[in-house]
PDB file of C-alpha atoms in Angstrom:
ATOM      1  CA  UNK A  62       0.000   0.000   0.000  1.00  0.00           C
ATOM      2  CA  UNK A  63       1.463   3.347  -1.044  1.00  0.00           C
ATOM      3  CA  UNK A  64       2.148   5.683   1.752  1.00  0.00           C
ATOM      4  CA  UNK A  65       3.049   9.200   2.764  1.00  0.00           C
ATOM      5  CA  UNK A  66       4.052   9.289   6.399  1.00  0.00           C
ATOM      6  CA  UNK A  67       4.228  12.397   8.531  1.00  0.00           C
ATOM      7  CA  UNK A  68       6.332  11.978  11.626  1.00  0.00           C
ATOM      8  CA  UNK A  69       4.049  13.658  14.146  1.00  0.00           C
ATOM      9  CA  UNK A  70       0.265  13.785  14.200  1.00  0.00           C
ATOM     10  CA  UNK A  71       0.067  16.314  17.015  1.00  0.00           C
ATOM     11  CA  UNK A  72       2.641  18.808  18.277  1.00  0.00           C
ATOM     12  CA  UNK A  73       2.523  21.549  20.869  1.00  0.00           C
ATOM     13  CA  UNK A  74       5.336  24.099  20.767  1.00  0.00           C
ATOM     14  CA  UNK A  75       6.157  27.412  22.376  1.00  0.00           C
ATOM     15  CA  UNK A  76       6.519  30.715  20.555  1.00  0.00           C
ATOM     16  CA  UNK A  77      10.057  31.107  19.254  1.00  0.00           C
ATOM     17  CA  UNK A  78      10.857  27.402  19.161  1.00  0.00           C
ATOM     18  CA  UNK A  79      12.288  25.789  16.046  1.00  0.00           C
ATOM     19  CA  UNK A  80       9.925  23.170  14.657  1.00  0.00           C
ATOM     20  CA  UNK A  81      10.671  20.339  12.250  1.00  0.00           C
ATOM     21  CA  UNK A  82       7.914  18.508  10.419  1.00  0.00           C
ATOM     22  CA  UNK A  83       9.094  15.418   8.584  1.00  0.00           C
ATOM     23  CA  UNK A  84       7.481  13.669   5.649  1.00  0.00           C
ATOM     24  CA  UNK A  85       8.525  10.433   3.959  1.00  0.00           C
ATOM     25  CA  UNK A  86       6.999   8.804   0.891  1.00  0.00           C
ATOM     26  CA  UNK A  87       7.623   5.287  -0.359  1.00  0.00           C
ATOM     27  CA  UNK A  88       6.388   5.713  -3.943  1.00  0.00           C
ATOM     28  CA  UNK A  89       9.599   7.076  -5.521  1.00  0.00           C
ATOM     29  CA  UNK A  90       7.708  10.274  -6.435  1.00  0.00           C
ATOM     30  CA  UNK A  91       9.629  13.207  -7.850  1.00  0.00           C
ATOM     31  CA  UNK A  92       7.335  15.897  -6.470  1.00  0.00           C
ATOM     32  CA  UNK A  93       6.637  16.671  -2.848  1.00  0.00           C
ATOM     33  CA  UNK A  94       4.534  19.412  -1.317  1.00  0.00           C
ATOM     34  CA  UNK A  95       3.768  21.063   1.999  1.00  0.00           C
ATOM     35  CA  UNK A  96       0.324  22.575   2.474  1.00  0.00           C
ATOM     36  CA  UNK A  97      -1.266  24.383   5.332  1.00  0.00           C
ATOM     37  CA  UNK A  98      -4.977  23.792   6.004  1.00  0.00           C
ATOM     38  CA  UNK A  99      -7.088  26.305   7.919  1.00  0.00           C
ATOM     39  CA  UNK A 100     -10.889  26.382   8.285  1.00  0.00           C
ATOM     40  CA  UNK A 101     -12.516  28.388   5.514  1.00  0.00           C
ATOM     41  CA  UNK A 102      -9.250  28.838   3.649  1.00  0.00           C
ATOM     42  CA  UNK A 103      -8.810  25.392   2.156  1.00  0.00           C
ATOM     43  CA  UNK A 104      -5.292  24.215   1.401  1.00  0.00           C
ATOM     44  CA  UNK A 105      -2.568  26.736   0.780  1.00  0.00           C
ATOM     45  CA  UNK A 106       0.768  25.747  -0.697  1.00  0.00           C
ATOM     46  CA  UNK A 107       3.801  26.608   1.398  1.00  0.00           C
ATOM     47  CA  UNK A 108       6.630  25.025  -0.601  1.00  0.00           C
ATOM     48  CA  UNK A 109       7.087  22.281  -3.116  1.00  0.00           C
ATOM     49  CA  UNK A 110       9.998  20.317  -4.523  1.00  0.00           C
ATOM     50  CA  UNK A 111      10.277  18.631  -7.909  1.00  0.00           C
ATOM     51  CA  UNK A 112      13.663  17.014  -7.344  1.00  0.00           C
ATOM     52  CA  UNK A 113      16.238  16.376  -4.683  1.00  0.00           C
ATOM     53  CA  UNK A 114      17.710  19.627  -3.381  1.00  0.00           C
ATOM     54  CA  UNK A 115      15.264  21.628  -5.505  1.00  0.00           C
ATOM     55  CA  UNK A 116      12.537  23.736  -3.963  1.00  0.00           C
ATOM     56  CA  UNK A 117      10.097  26.392  -5.014  1.00  0.00           C
ATOM     57  CA  UNK A 118       8.058  28.806  -2.955  1.00  0.00           C
ATOM     58  CA  UNK A 119       4.366  28.355  -2.887  1.00  0.00           C
ATOM     59  CA  UNK A 120       1.769  30.938  -1.992  1.00  0.00           C
ATOM     60  CA  UNK A 121       2.629  31.414   1.680  1.00  0.00           C
ATOM     61  CA  UNK A 122       6.335  30.670   2.238  1.00  0.00           C
ATOM     62  CA  UNK A 123       6.993  33.417   4.795  1.00  0.00           C
ATOM     63  CA  UNK A 124       8.173  32.022   8.101  1.00  0.00           C
ATOM     64  CA  UNK A 125       8.912  28.590   6.652  1.00  0.00           C
ATOM     65  CA  UNK A 126      11.803  26.800   5.005  1.00  0.00           C
ATOM     66  CA  UNK A 127      12.185  23.310   3.572  1.00  0.00           C
ATOM     67  CA  UNK A 128      14.819  20.695   2.999  1.00  0.00           C
ATOM     68  CA  UNK A 129      14.967  17.829   0.533  1.00  0.00           C
ATOM     69  CA  UNK A 130      18.240  15.974   0.840  1.00  0.00           C
ATOM     70  CA  UNK A 131      16.826  12.620  -0.259  1.00  0.00           C
ATOM     71  CA  UNK A 132      14.135  11.857  -2.793  1.00  0.00           C
ATOM     72  CA  UNK A 133      11.826  10.228  -0.289  1.00  0.00           C
ATOM     73  CA  UNK A 134      12.031  12.861   2.452  1.00  0.00           C
ATOM     74  CA  UNK A 135      10.760  16.444   2.544  1.00  0.00           C
ATOM     75  CA  UNK A 136      11.047  18.461   5.725  1.00  0.00           C
ATOM     76  CA  UNK A 137       9.241  21.639   6.700  1.00  0.00           C
ATOM     77  CA  UNK A 138      11.007  23.926   9.150  1.00  0.00           C
ATOM     78  CA  UNK A 139       9.561  26.725  11.202  1.00  0.00           C
ATOM     79  CA  UNK A 140      12.642  28.681  12.271  1.00  0.00           C
ATOM     80  CA  UNK A 141      10.847  30.562  15.044  1.00  0.00           C
ATOM     81  CA  UNK A 142       7.317  29.390  15.612  1.00  0.00           C
ATOM     82  CA  UNK A 143       4.593  31.967  16.100  1.00  0.00           C
ATOM     83  CA  UNK A 144       0.999  31.607  17.246  1.00  0.00           C
ATOM     84  CA  UNK A 145      -0.313  32.388  13.750  1.00  0.00           C
ATOM     85  CA  UNK A 146       1.391  29.213  12.542  1.00  0.00           C
ATOM     86  CA  UNK A 147      -0.995  27.101  14.574  1.00  0.00           C
ATOM     87  CA  UNK A 148      -2.572  24.968  11.881  1.00  0.00           C
ATOM     88  CA  UNK A 149      -2.885  21.582  10.218  1.00  0.00           C
ATOM     89  CA  UNK A 150       0.078  20.808   7.960  1.00  0.00           C
ATOM     90  CA  UNK A 151      -0.322  18.339   5.132  1.00  0.00           C
ATOM     91  CA  UNK A 152       2.454  16.729   3.144  1.00  0.00           C
ATOM     92  CA  UNK A 153       1.764  15.295  -0.303  1.00  0.00           C
ATOM     93  CA  UNK A 154       3.653  13.700  -3.149  1.00  0.00           C
ATOM     94  CA  UNK A 155       2.998  13.101  -6.833  1.00  0.00           C
ATOM     95  CA  UNK A 156       4.676  11.471  -9.779  1.00  0.00           C
ATOM     96  CA  UNK A 157       5.815  13.194 -12.947  1.00  0.00           C
ATOM     97  CA  UNK A 158       4.353  11.798 -16.142  1.00  0.00           C
ATOM     98  CA  UNK A 159       5.005  14.020 -19.083  1.00  0.00           C
ATOM     99  CA  UNK A 160       2.840  17.081 -18.698  1.00  0.00           C
ATOM    100  CA  UNK A 161      -0.042  15.222 -17.088  1.00  0.00           C
ATOM    101  CA  UNK A 162      -0.572  16.188 -13.496  1.00  0.00           C
ATOM    102  CA  UNK A 163      -0.394  13.117 -11.352  1.00  0.00           C
ATOM    103  CA  UNK A 164      -2.693  12.796  -8.406  1.00  0.00           C
ATOM    104  CA  UNK A 165      -1.520  13.968  -5.027  1.00  0.00           C
ATOM    105  CA  UNK A 166      -1.043  11.401  -2.281  1.00  0.00           C
ATOM    106  CA  UNK A 167      -1.426  12.924   1.159  1.00  0.00           C
ATOM    107  CA  UNK A 168      -0.156  12.093   4.585  1.00  0.00           C
ATOM    108  CA  UNK A 169      -2.527  12.113   7.551  1.00  0.00           C
ATOM    109  CA  UNK A 170      -1.472  15.583   8.604  1.00  0.00           C
ATOM    110  CA  UNK A 171       0.367  17.166  11.510  1.00  0.00           C
ATOM    111  CA  UNK A 172      -1.671  19.376  13.777  1.00  0.00           C
ATOM    112  CA  UNK A 173       0.609  22.028  15.264  1.00  0.00           C
ATOM    113  CA  UNK A 174      -0.352  24.237  18.157  1.00  0.00           C
ATOM    114  CA  UNK A 175       1.942  27.131  19.049  1.00  0.00           C
ATOM    115  CA  UNK A 176       1.413  28.587  22.504  1.00  0.00           C
TER     116      UNK A 176
ATOM    117  CA  UNK B  64      -4.119  32.962 -12.797  1.00  0.00           C
ATOM    118  CA  UNK B  65      -6.064  29.897 -11.891  1.00  0.00           C
ATOM    119  CA  UNK B  66      -8.711  29.813  -9.232  1.00  0.00           C
ATOM    120  CA  UNK B  67     -11.283  27.401  -7.873  1.00  0.00           C
ATOM    121  CA  UNK B  68     -14.630  28.313  -6.331  1.00  0.00           C
ATOM    122  CA  UNK B  69     -16.693  25.873  -4.318  1.00  0.00           C
ATOM    123  CA  UNK B  70     -20.217  27.132  -3.727  1.00  0.00           C
ATOM    124  CA  UNK B  71     -21.450  26.330  -0.255  1.00  0.00           C
ATOM    125  CA  UNK B  72     -19.061  25.695   2.597  1.00  0.00           C
ATOM    126  CA  UNK B  73     -21.643  23.410   4.208  1.00  0.00           C
ATOM    127  CA  UNK B  74     -24.164  21.157   2.477  1.00  0.00           C
ATOM    128  CA  UNK B  75     -26.710  18.918   4.213  1.00  0.00           C
ATOM    129  CA  UNK B  76     -28.582  16.101   2.521  1.00  0.00           C
ATOM    130  CA  UNK B  77     -30.805  13.317   3.763  1.00  0.00           C
ATOM    131  CA  UNK B  78     -29.590   9.758   3.562  1.00  0.00           C
ATOM    132  CA  UNK B  79     -30.578   8.390   0.157  1.00  0.00           C
ATOM    133  CA  UNK B  80     -30.878  11.832  -1.446  1.00  0.00           C
ATOM    134  CA  UNK B  81     -28.839  13.200  -4.320  1.00  0.00           C
ATOM    135  CA  UNK B  82     -25.501  14.750  -3.448  1.00  0.00           C
ATOM    136  CA  UNK B  83     -24.429  17.752  -5.537  1.00  0.00           C
ATOM    137  CA  UNK B  84     -21.270  19.653  -4.649  1.00  0.00           C
ATOM    138  CA  UNK B  85     -20.417  22.547  -6.935  1.00  0.00           C
ATOM    139  CA  UNK B  86     -17.038  23.540  -8.289  1.00  0.00           C
ATOM    140  CA  UNK B  87     -16.198  26.253 -10.787  1.00  0.00           C
ATOM    141  CA  UNK B  88     -12.731  27.042 -11.993  1.00  0.00           C
ATOM    142  CA  UNK B  89     -10.922  29.624 -13.994  1.00  0.00           C
ATOM    143  CA  UNK B  90      -7.972  28.659 -16.102  1.00  0.00           C
ATOM    144  CA  UNK B  91      -6.320  30.114 -19.157  1.00  0.00           C
ATOM    145  CA  UNK B  92      -5.196  26.685 -20.303  1.00  0.00           C
ATOM    146  CA  UNK B  93      -6.970  23.327 -20.427  1.00  0.00           C
ATOM    147  CA  UNK B  94      -7.173  22.285 -16.813  1.00  0.00           C
ATOM    148  CA  UNK B  95      -6.686  19.066 -14.997  1.00  0.00           C
ATOM    149  CA  UNK B  96      -9.424  18.766 -12.375  1.00  0.00           C
ATOM    150  CA  UNK B  97      -9.655  16.746  -9.205  1.00  0.00           C
ATOM    151  CA  UNK B  98     -11.996  16.036  -6.331  1.00  0.00           C
ATOM    152  CA  UNK B  99     -10.531  14.961  -3.014  1.00  0.00           C
ATOM    153  CA  UNK B 100     -12.277  13.837   0.161  1.00  0.00           C
ATOM    154  CA  UNK B 101     -11.083  14.311   3.716  1.00  0.00           C
ATOM    155  CA  UNK B 102     -12.548  12.268   6.554  1.00  0.00           C
ATOM    156  CA  UNK B 103     -12.144  13.593  10.107  1.00  0.00           C
ATOM    157  CA  UNK B 104      -8.566  13.640  11.346  1.00  0.00           C
ATOM    158  CA  UNK B 105      -7.215  12.230   8.120  1.00  0.00           C
ATOM    159  CA  UNK B 106      -5.382  13.470   5.053  1.00  0.00           C
ATOM    160  CA  UNK B 107      -7.020  13.918   1.677  1.00  0.00           C
ATOM    161  CA  UNK B 108      -7.652  11.076  -0.713  1.00  0.00           C
ATOM    162  CA  UNK B 109      -8.489  11.228  -4.389  1.00  0.00           C
ATOM    163  CA  UNK B 110     -12.117  10.660  -5.383  1.00  0.00           C
ATOM    164  CA  UNK B 111     -11.727  11.224  -9.113  1.00  0.00           C
ATOM    165  CA  UNK B 112      -9.855  13.231 -11.711  1.00  0.00           C
ATOM    166  CA  UNK B 113     -10.279  14.638 -15.190  1.00  0.00           C
ATOM    167  CA  UNK B 114      -7.264  15.126 -17.431  1.00  0.00           C
ATOM    168  CA  UNK B 115      -8.361  14.493 -21.014  1.00  0.00           C
ATOM    169  CA  UNK B 116     -10.925  12.412 -22.845  1.00  0.00           C
ATOM    170  CA  UNK B 117     -14.390  11.560 -21.560  1.00  0.00           C
ATOM    171  CA  UNK B 118     -15.938  14.478 -19.735  1.00  0.00           C
ATOM    172  CA  UNK B 119     -17.969  12.314 -17.355  1.00  0.00           C
ATOM    173  CA  UNK B 120     -15.607  10.853 -14.829  1.00  0.00           C
ATOM    174  CA  UNK B 121     -16.470   8.105 -12.385  1.00  0.00           C
ATOM    175  CA  UNK B 122     -14.687   7.814  -9.085  1.00  0.00           C
ATOM    176  CA  UNK B 123     -14.682   5.772  -5.936  1.00  0.00           C
ATOM    177  CA  UNK B 124     -17.636   5.248  -3.590  1.00  0.00           C
ATOM    178  CA  UNK B 125     -20.213   5.923  -6.339  1.00  0.00           C
ATOM    179  CA  UNK B 126     -19.212   9.528  -6.994  1.00  0.00           C
ATOM    180  CA  UNK B 127     -18.931  11.051 -10.441  1.00  0.00           C
ATOM    181  CA  UNK B 128     -18.229  14.464 -11.927  1.00  0.00           C
ATOM    182  CA  UNK B 129     -18.745  16.074 -15.304  1.00  0.00           C
ATOM    183  CA  UNK B 130     -16.318  18.499 -16.892  1.00  0.00           C
ATOM    184  CA  UNK B 131     -18.270  21.240 -18.657  1.00  0.00           C
ATOM    185  CA  UNK B 132     -15.894  23.542 -20.457  1.00  0.00           C
ATOM    186  CA  UNK B 133     -18.597  26.002 -21.511  1.00  0.00           C
ATOM    187  CA  UNK B 134     -19.647  26.453 -17.890  1.00  0.00           C
ATOM    188  CA  UNK B 135     -16.118  26.107 -16.439  1.00  0.00           C
ATOM    189  CA  UNK B 136     -17.585  23.665 -13.969  1.00  0.00           C
ATOM    190  CA  UNK B 137     -16.706  20.288 -12.483  1.00  0.00           C
ATOM    191  CA  UNK B 138     -19.570  19.479 -10.121  1.00  0.00           C
ATOM    192  CA  UNK B 139     -19.467  16.323  -8.003  1.00  0.00           C
ATOM    193  CA  UNK B 140     -22.548  14.133  -7.732  1.00  0.00           C
ATOM    194  CA  UNK B 141     -23.718  10.924  -6.113  1.00  0.00           C
ATOM    195  CA  UNK B 142     -27.231   9.592  -6.720  1.00  0.00           C
ATOM    196  CA  UNK B 143     -27.836   8.375  -3.177  1.00  0.00           C
ATOM    197  CA  UNK B 144     -26.068   9.693  -0.096  1.00  0.00           C
ATOM    198  CA  UNK B 145     -24.833   7.335   2.592  1.00  0.00           C
ATOM    199  CA  UNK B 146     -23.992   8.229   6.163  1.00  0.00           C
ATOM    200  CA  UNK B 147     -20.378   7.320   5.460  1.00  0.00           C
ATOM    201  CA  UNK B 148     -20.184  10.121   2.859  1.00  0.00           C
ATOM    202  CA  UNK B 149     -20.075  12.729   5.625  1.00  0.00           C
ATOM    203  CA  UNK B 150     -16.719  14.421   5.109  1.00  0.00           C
ATOM    204  CA  UNK B 151     -15.104  17.513   3.637  1.00  0.00           C
ATOM    205  CA  UNK B 152     -14.706  17.648  -0.126  1.00  0.00           C
ATOM    206  CA  UNK B 153     -12.145  19.685  -2.020  1.00  0.00           C
ATOM    207  CA  UNK B 154     -12.045  20.568  -5.687  1.00  0.00           C
ATOM    208  CA  UNK B 155      -8.612  21.231  -7.172  1.00  0.00           C
ATOM    209  CA  UNK B 156      -7.194  22.341 -10.488  1.00  0.00           C
ATOM    210  CA  UNK B 157      -3.778  21.993 -12.015  1.00  0.00           C
ATOM    211  CA  UNK B 158      -2.690  23.769 -15.136  1.00  0.00           C
ATOM    212  CA  UNK B 159      -0.421  20.939 -16.226  1.00  0.00           C
ATOM    213  CA  UNK B 160       2.225  23.508 -17.058  1.00  0.00           C
ATOM    214  CA  UNK B 161       4.906  21.310 -15.679  1.00  0.00           C
ATOM    215  CA  UNK B 162       5.124  23.043 -12.335  1.00  0.00           C
ATOM    216  CA  UNK B 163       2.602  20.606 -10.925  1.00  0.00           C
ATOM    217  CA  UNK B 164       1.056  23.252  -8.745  1.00  0.00           C
ATOM    218  CA  UNK B 165      -2.457  22.506  -7.642  1.00  0.00           C
ATOM    219  CA  UNK B 166      -4.990  25.147  -6.636  1.00  0.00           C
ATOM    220  CA  UNK B 167      -7.557  23.991  -4.094  1.00  0.00           C
ATOM    221  CA  UNK B 168     -11.007  25.304  -3.360  1.00  0.00           C
ATOM    222  CA  UNK B 169     -11.951  26.192   0.196  1.00  0.00           C
ATOM    223  CA  UNK B 170     -13.832  22.962   0.691  1.00  0.00           C
ATOM    224  CA  UNK B 171     -17.437  21.864   1.245  1.00  0.00           C
ATOM    225  CA  UNK B 172     -18.396  19.998   4.361  1.00  0.00           C
ATOM    226  CA  UNK B 173     -21.088  17.438   3.613  1.00  0.00           C
ATOM    227  CA  UNK B 174     -23.474  16.413   6.361  1.00  0.00           C
ATOM    228  CA  UNK B 175     -25.760  13.425   5.838  1.00  0.00           C
ATOM    229  CA  UNK B 176     -28.946  13.366   7.883  1.00  0.00           C
ATOM    230  CA  UNK B 177     -30.548  10.117   8.963  1.00  0.00           C
TER     231      UNK B 177
END
């Protein structure tokens, strides 16, 4: 069964802490994504990566950074967590197939609370 | 720029009734369209997708959607709602430009009444 695994389902952190959210996929997908999900706002793209060590900013990259050192792993980093980063974070991956957009496979999400 | 509009953030239907969740998109290029479902405390999973070819697309759990280019719509339907269909549904569009960016709607929460 194909899988995208997010390391933590629930986290509670303090303002100013550095936060790492890890995501691993076992499907050999080229593309990986980090989304943030907030009620009434849907999913908003933070960063995505189409290859190892490659990254592109999404719609809301401020306050976040990412790392992709291996194809299967994509990490989201909050350098100094703030209360407005309290949210559900979703990792996803997709394959590249010509110019056809492959479906996204999602992890179960990481719910982060910043106090 | 692409955008996706889902009409109705909350929809309630009776068990056995027709489910209709609306999605309209704007895209300057032929779009790839998706519907995803999210059950409580879970990630999203694909219900169905349209890329090319037949405009009526069938998905899992009895759902289907029709791509109507003239109306820029991709509404999701199911003839008979089941209690297990209660979830949040997201419409998404990709422009297939090679960037593989997906634009999501704000979601519609479906409630099924017994």
